[in-house]
Tab-separated table of C-alpha atoms in Angstrom:
chain	number	residue	atom	x	y	z
A	1	MET	CA	8.864	34.295	42.997
A	2	ARG	CA	11.081	31.623	41.515
A	3	GLY	CA	8.038	30.087	39.775
A	4	LEU	CA	7.131	33.460	38.257
A	5	VAL	CA	10.660	33.922	36.933
A	6	LEU	CA	10.594	30.426	35.401
A	7	ALA	CA	7.203	31.047	33.750
A	8	PHE	CA	8.452	34.366	32.342
A	9	ALA	CA	11.547	32.642	30.939
A	10	LEU	CA	9.391	30.014	29.269
A	11	LEU	CA	7.217	32.695	27.690
A	12	LEU	CA	10.300	34.398	26.296
A	13	ALA	CA	11.466	31.075	24.830
A	14	LEU	CA	8.232	30.627	22.863
A	15	PRO	CA	8.153	31.716	19.198
A	16	ALA	CA	6.840	35.219	18.495
A	17	TRP	CA	4.249	33.727	16.146
A	18	ALA	CA	1.457	31.280	16.852
A	19	GLU	CA	0.288	29.599	13.670
A	20	ASP	CA	-2.210	26.763	13.359
A	21	ILE	CA	-3.318	24.652	10.381
A	22	VAL	CA	-6.823	24.512	8.943
A	23	LEU	CA	-6.858	21.563	6.530
A	24	GLY	CA	-9.014	20.324	3.668
A	25	LEU	CA	-8.950	17.159	1.543
A	26	SER	CA	-10.526	16.570	-1.858
A	27	SER	CA	-11.481	13.139	-0.499
A	28	ASP	CA	-10.813	11.273	2.738
A	29	GLN	CA	-11.510	7.877	1.149
A	30	VAL	CA	-10.106	6.033	-1.880
A	31	SER	CA	-12.003	3.032	-3.282
A	32	ILE	CA	-10.134	0.276	-5.137
A	33	ASN	CA	-12.024	-1.764	-7.704
A	34	THR	CA	-11.050	-3.921	-10.687
A	35	ASN	CA	-10.562	-0.831	-12.901
A	36	PHE	CA	-8.506	1.154	-10.379
A	37	ASP	CA	-5.322	2.523	-11.968
A	38	GLY	CA	-4.323	5.100	-9.381
A	39	SER	CA	-5.781	8.244	-7.910
A	40	GLU	CA	-4.864	11.794	-6.985
A	41	ILE	CA	-5.562	13.423	-3.629
A	42	LEU	CA	-5.721	17.207	-3.400
A	43	ILE	CA	-4.559	18.486	-0.010
A	44	PHE	CA	-5.173	22.140	0.755
A	45	GLY	CA	-5.472	24.375	3.763
A	46	ALA	CA	-4.785	27.682	5.419
A	47	VAL	CA	-2.683	29.030	8.249
A	48	LYS	CA	-4.604	30.597	11.118
A	49	ARG	CA	-2.692	33.163	13.152
A	50	ASP	CA	-3.402	35.775	15.787
A	51	ALA	CA	-0.800	38.240	14.537
A	52	PRO	CA	0.717	39.225	11.172
A	53	ALA	CA	3.184	36.679	9.785
A	54	PRO	CA	6.868	37.593	10.160
A	55	ASP	CA	8.732	38.348	6.932
A	56	GLU	CA	11.706	36.172	7.879
A	57	PRO	CA	12.269	33.311	8.059
A	58	ARG	CA	9.764	32.399	5.366
A	59	LEU	CA	6.991	29.918	6.074
A	60	GLN	CA	7.507	26.471	4.540
A	61	VAL	CA	4.997	23.621	4.305
A	62	ILE	CA	5.705	19.880	4.277
A	63	VAL	CA	3.044	17.250	3.585
A	64	THR	CA	3.562	13.517	4.129
A	65	VAL	CA	1.229	10.609	3.338
A	66	ALA	CA	2.138	7.182	4.731
A	67	GLY	CA	0.425	3.880	3.979
A	68	PRO	CA	0.135	0.989	6.455
A	69	SER	CA	3.506	-0.240	7.676
A	70	GLU	CA	4.770	-3.697	6.848
A	71	ARG	CA	7.729	-5.911	7.690
A	72	VAL	CA	10.025	-6.480	4.723
A	73	THR	CA	13.020	-8.774	4.294
A	74	VAL	CA	15.591	-7.348	1.903
A	75	ARG	CA	17.961	-9.904	0.383
A	76	ARG	CA	21.256	-9.456	-1.422
A	77	LYS	CA	22.170	-11.743	-4.290
A	78	GLU	CA	25.581	-12.688	-5.610
A	79	LYS	CA	26.638	-14.762	-8.573
A	80	ARG	CA	28.400	-17.916	-7.432
A	81	PHE	CA	29.404	-20.731	-9.743
A	82	GLY	CA	27.347	-19.065	-12.477
A	83	ILE	CA	24.160	-19.006	-10.407
A	84	TRP	CA	22.548	-16.036	-8.628
A	85	VAL	CA	21.924	-16.969	-4.974
A	86	ASN	CA	20.780	-15.119	-1.851
A	87	VAL	CA	23.767	-14.508	0.391
A	88	ASP	CA	22.606	-11.910	2.951
A	89	ALA	CA	19.306	-10.676	4.344
A	90	VAL	CA	18.245	-7.800	6.583
A	91	GLU	CA	14.775	-7.461	8.053
A	92	VAL	CA	13.190	-4.014	7.881
A	93	ASP	CA	10.825	-3.926	10.830
A	94	HIS	CA	8.881	-0.794	9.843
A	95	ALA	CA	8.461	0.208	6.200
A	96	PRO	CA	5.418	2.130	4.920
A	97	SER	CA	3.718	0.377	2.002
A	98	PHE	CA	3.428	3.864	0.467
A	99	TYR	CA	5.171	7.076	1.468
A	100	ALA	CA	5.120	10.498	-0.158
A	101	VAL	CA	6.814	13.720	0.950
A	102	SER	CA	5.793	16.978	-0.721
A	103	THR	CA	7.454	20.272	0.189
A	104	SER	CA	7.257	23.958	-0.683
A	105	THR	CA	11.038	24.094	-1.163
A	106	VAL	CA	14.028	21.751	-0.981
A	107	LEU	CA	13.480	19.418	1.984
A	108	GLY	CA	16.906	20.194	3.444
A	109	LEU	CA	16.029	23.897	3.564
A	110	ALA	CA	12.543	23.408	4.968
A	111	LEU	CA	13.524	21.002	7.743
A	112	SER	CA	16.639	20.681	9.880
A	113	GLU	CA	18.284	17.319	10.505
A	114	THR	CA	17.311	17.501	14.179
A	115	GLU	CA	13.634	18.068	13.372
A	116	ASP	CA	13.736	15.328	10.736
A	117	GLN	CA	15.043	12.905	13.321
A	118	ARG	CA	12.367	13.994	15.809
A	119	HIS	CA	9.393	13.719	13.446
A	120	SER	CA	10.661	11.057	10.959
A	121	VAL	CA	9.718	13.093	7.896
A	122	SER	CA	12.197	12.090	5.162
A	123	ILE	CA	11.928	8.713	3.470
A	124	PRO	CA	15.035	7.199	5.126
A	125	ARG	CA	13.757	8.326	8.543
A	126	ALA	CA	10.360	6.725	7.904
A	127	ILE	CA	11.994	3.299	7.609
A	128	ARG	CA	13.167	1.445	10.689
A	129	SER	CA	15.390	-1.639	10.549
A	130	VAL	CA	16.026	-4.113	13.316
A	131	GLY	CA	19.557	-5.185	14.126
A	132	ALA	CA	21.371	-6.688	11.161
A	133	PRO	CA	23.309	-9.975	11.469
A	134	MET	CA	26.833	-9.607	12.782
A	135	ASN	CA	28.374	-10.575	9.431
A	136	ILE	CA	26.703	-7.635	7.632
A	137	THR	CA	28.634	-4.393	7.988
A	138	ASP	CA	26.691	-2.334	5.423
A	139	SER	CA	23.125	-2.751	6.701
A	140	GLU	CA	22.331	0.807	5.538
A	141	SER	CA	22.666	-0.332	1.916
A	142	PHE	CA	19.705	-2.706	2.392
A	143	SER	CA	17.415	0.160	3.406
A	144	GLN	CA	18.703	2.179	0.445
A	145	ALA	CA	17.947	-0.750	-1.866
A	146	LEU	CA	14.387	-0.921	-0.521
A	147	ILE	CA	13.957	2.823	-1.142
A	148	ARG	CA	15.238	2.460	-4.728
A	149	ILE	CA	12.819	-0.394	-5.443
A	150	LYS	CA	9.843	1.416	-3.923
A	151	SER	CA	10.745	4.686	-5.655
A	152	ALA	CA	10.959	2.960	-9.049
A	153	SER	CA	7.341	1.789	-8.658
A	154	ASN	CA	6.223	5.255	-7.458
A	155	GLN	CA	5.385	3.895	-4.016
A	156	TYR	CA	7.983	6.174	-2.414
A	157	GLN	CA	7.920	9.780	-3.590
A	158	LEU	CA	9.921	12.912	-2.794
A	159	ASN	CA	8.131	15.834	-4.443
A	160	GLU	CA	10.157	18.934	-3.646
A	161	GLY	CA	8.722	22.325	-4.530
A	162	THR	CA	5.232	20.956	-5.284
A	163	VAL	CA	3.420	22.635	-2.370
A	164	SER	CA	2.165	26.071	-3.382
A	165	VAL	CA	2.087	28.681	-0.600
A	166	ASP	CA	0.228	31.949	-1.249
A	167	GLU	CA	0.867	35.001	0.937
A	168	GLN	CA	2.209	32.720	3.690
A	169	THR	CA	-1.401	31.745	4.385
A	170	LEU	CA	-2.910	29.399	1.791
A	171	PHE	CA	-1.248	26.168	0.674
A	172	ARG	CA	-2.148	23.301	-1.632
A	173	THR	CA	-0.603	20.241	-3.247
A	174	ALA	CA	-1.673	17.101	-5.112
A	175	ILE	CA	-0.279	13.647	-4.348
A	176	LYS	CA	-0.587	10.837	-6.870
A	177	LEU	CA	-1.427	7.409	-5.495
A	178	PRO	CA	-0.233	4.445	-7.612
A	179	ALA	CA	-2.451	1.555	-8.667
A	180	ALA	CA	-0.802	-0.891	-6.226
A	181	LEU	CA	-2.159	0.297	-2.889
A	182	THR	CA	-2.464	-1.576	0.391
A	183	GLU	CA	-5.839	-1.324	2.096
A	184	GLY	CA	-5.901	0.641	5.335
A	185	ASP	CA	-5.446	4.081	6.882
A	186	TYR	CA	-3.023	6.439	5.142
A	187	LYS	CA	-1.657	8.766	7.793
A	188	THR	CA	-1.424	12.334	6.492
A	189	ARG	CA	0.735	14.919	8.255
A	190	ILE	CA	1.210	18.618	7.550
A	191	PHE	CA	4.127	20.538	9.035
A	192	LEU	CA	4.630	24.300	9.130
A	193	THR	CA	8.282	25.240	9.472
A	194	ARG	CA	10.359	28.397	9.749
A	195	GLY	CA	14.117	28.376	9.612
A	196	GLY	CA	14.086	24.575	9.546
A	197	ASP	CA	12.113	24.302	12.813
A	198	VAL	CA	8.619	22.800	13.076
A	199	ILE	CA	6.227	25.420	14.474
A	200	SER	CA	2.935	23.590	13.900
A	201	LYS	CA	1.763	20.106	12.985
A	202	TYR	CA	-1.559	18.585	11.931
A	203	GLU	CA	-2.532	14.928	11.412
A	204	THR	CA	-5.447	13.228	9.696
A	205	SER	CA	-6.109	10.011	7.757
A	206	ILE	CA	-7.184	8.935	4.293
A	207	PHE	CA	-8.901	5.543	4.231
A	208	VAL	CA	-8.149	3.239	1.307
A	209	ARG	CA	-10.468	0.247	0.889
A	210	LYS	CA	-11.318	-2.351	-1.724
A	211	VAL	CA	-14.872	-2.410	-3.085
A	212	GLY	CA	-16.946	-4.731	-5.269
A	213	MET	CA	-15.264	-7.893	-6.555
A	214	GLU	CA	-11.876	-6.779	-5.223
A	215	ARG	CA	-13.328	-6.517	-1.718
A	216	TRP	CA	-15.018	-9.917	-1.962
A	217	LEU	CA	-11.844	-11.661	-3.148
A	218	PHE	CA	-9.734	-9.903	-0.522
A	219	ARG	CA	-12.030	-10.968	2.316
A	220	MET	CA	-12.211	-14.543	1.007
A	221	SER	CA	-8.409	-14.798	0.840
A	222	ARG	CA	-8.223	-13.713	4.506
A	223	GLU	CA	-11.260	-15.443	6.004
A	224	SER	CA	-11.566	-18.592	3.836
A	225	ALA	CA	-8.097	-19.311	2.541
A	226	PHE	CA	-8.956	-22.938	1.653
A	227	LEU	CA	-11.975	-21.987	-0.482
A	228	TYR	CA	-9.984	-19.163	-2.062
A	229	GLY	CA	-7.255	-21.655	-2.993
A	230	LEU	CA	-9.784	-24.076	-4.502
A	231	MET	CA	-11.416	-21.281	-6.494
A	232	SER	CA	-8.042	-20.074	-7.793
A	233	LEU	CA	-7.172	-23.641	-8.822
A	234	ALA	CA	-10.520	-24.070	-10.584
A	235	ILE	CA	-10.068	-20.795	-12.467
A	236	ALA	CA	-6.550	-21.801	-13.523
A	237	ILE	CA	-7.782	-25.194	-14.781
A	238	ALA	CA	-10.709	-23.578	-16.631
A	239	ALA	CA	-8.407	-20.999	-18.231
A	240	GLY	CA	-5.994	-23.712	-19.330
A	241	TRP	CA	-8.796	-25.844	-20.748
A	242	GLY	CA	-10.284	-22.833	-22.560
A	243	ALA	CA	-6.945	-21.903	-24.137
A	244	SER	CA	-6.429	-25.520	-25.226
A	245	ALA	CA	-9.898	-25.624	-26.801
A	246	VAL	CA	-9.247	-22.381	-28.719
A	247	PHE	CA	-5.936	-23.667	-30.119
A	248	SER	CA	-7.553	-26.964	-31.114
A	249	ALA	CA	-10.269	-25.091	-32.971
A	250	PHE	CA	-7.693	-23.062	-34.900
A	251	ARG	CA	-5.819	-26.227	-35.954
A	252	ARG	CA	-8.946	-27.595	-37.539
């Protein structure tokens, strides 16, 4: 009897709506070659439900795309004796090489702080720092500096109000990928929220890879670093010799 009462209580605690995500991508693979100057991924989908959608709270959609994580050391410089020198450093243990957040409304309205902390949706939540040295009391400013730098190069994006939602059923958005992309899996997440709470979540991946000459050079730099270094040196010498020959010809 006690088990039946507990099960009934759990059923009452569940949301009145059950909504799932059916997703589509314009492409699940991005190829990088020598002429690559960025790309755009169209993410679209629909909400599958067994009952009519409630009028309130309104359905909101959040889409995130995260590139491979990397470890980054953020340094602070100060001018001492007329020279800029590194004085402090904080290591960021987990920082996506690319991170974009697109929402159907203002992020703070679509997602509560508690849910943001649980799912690490916002840009600051997506970054994780290890313990800062004892002499640094403002370690948060280092993460903020990293976000500013990445945002300036379009590698971190907050695109509020760019997800279109039609009749609380169909949604779509486009995310622009910059030219400087790291090869690997780009984790894509879609969240459905109501009243700031996540009611459904879907995950997939977009694979970014180098092709052609870019791929060959990338593999050589990883698998044959010595040969790659020799080739780079030979190219530099040839370029220098060629430039010198051109200037000599002009002087004549």
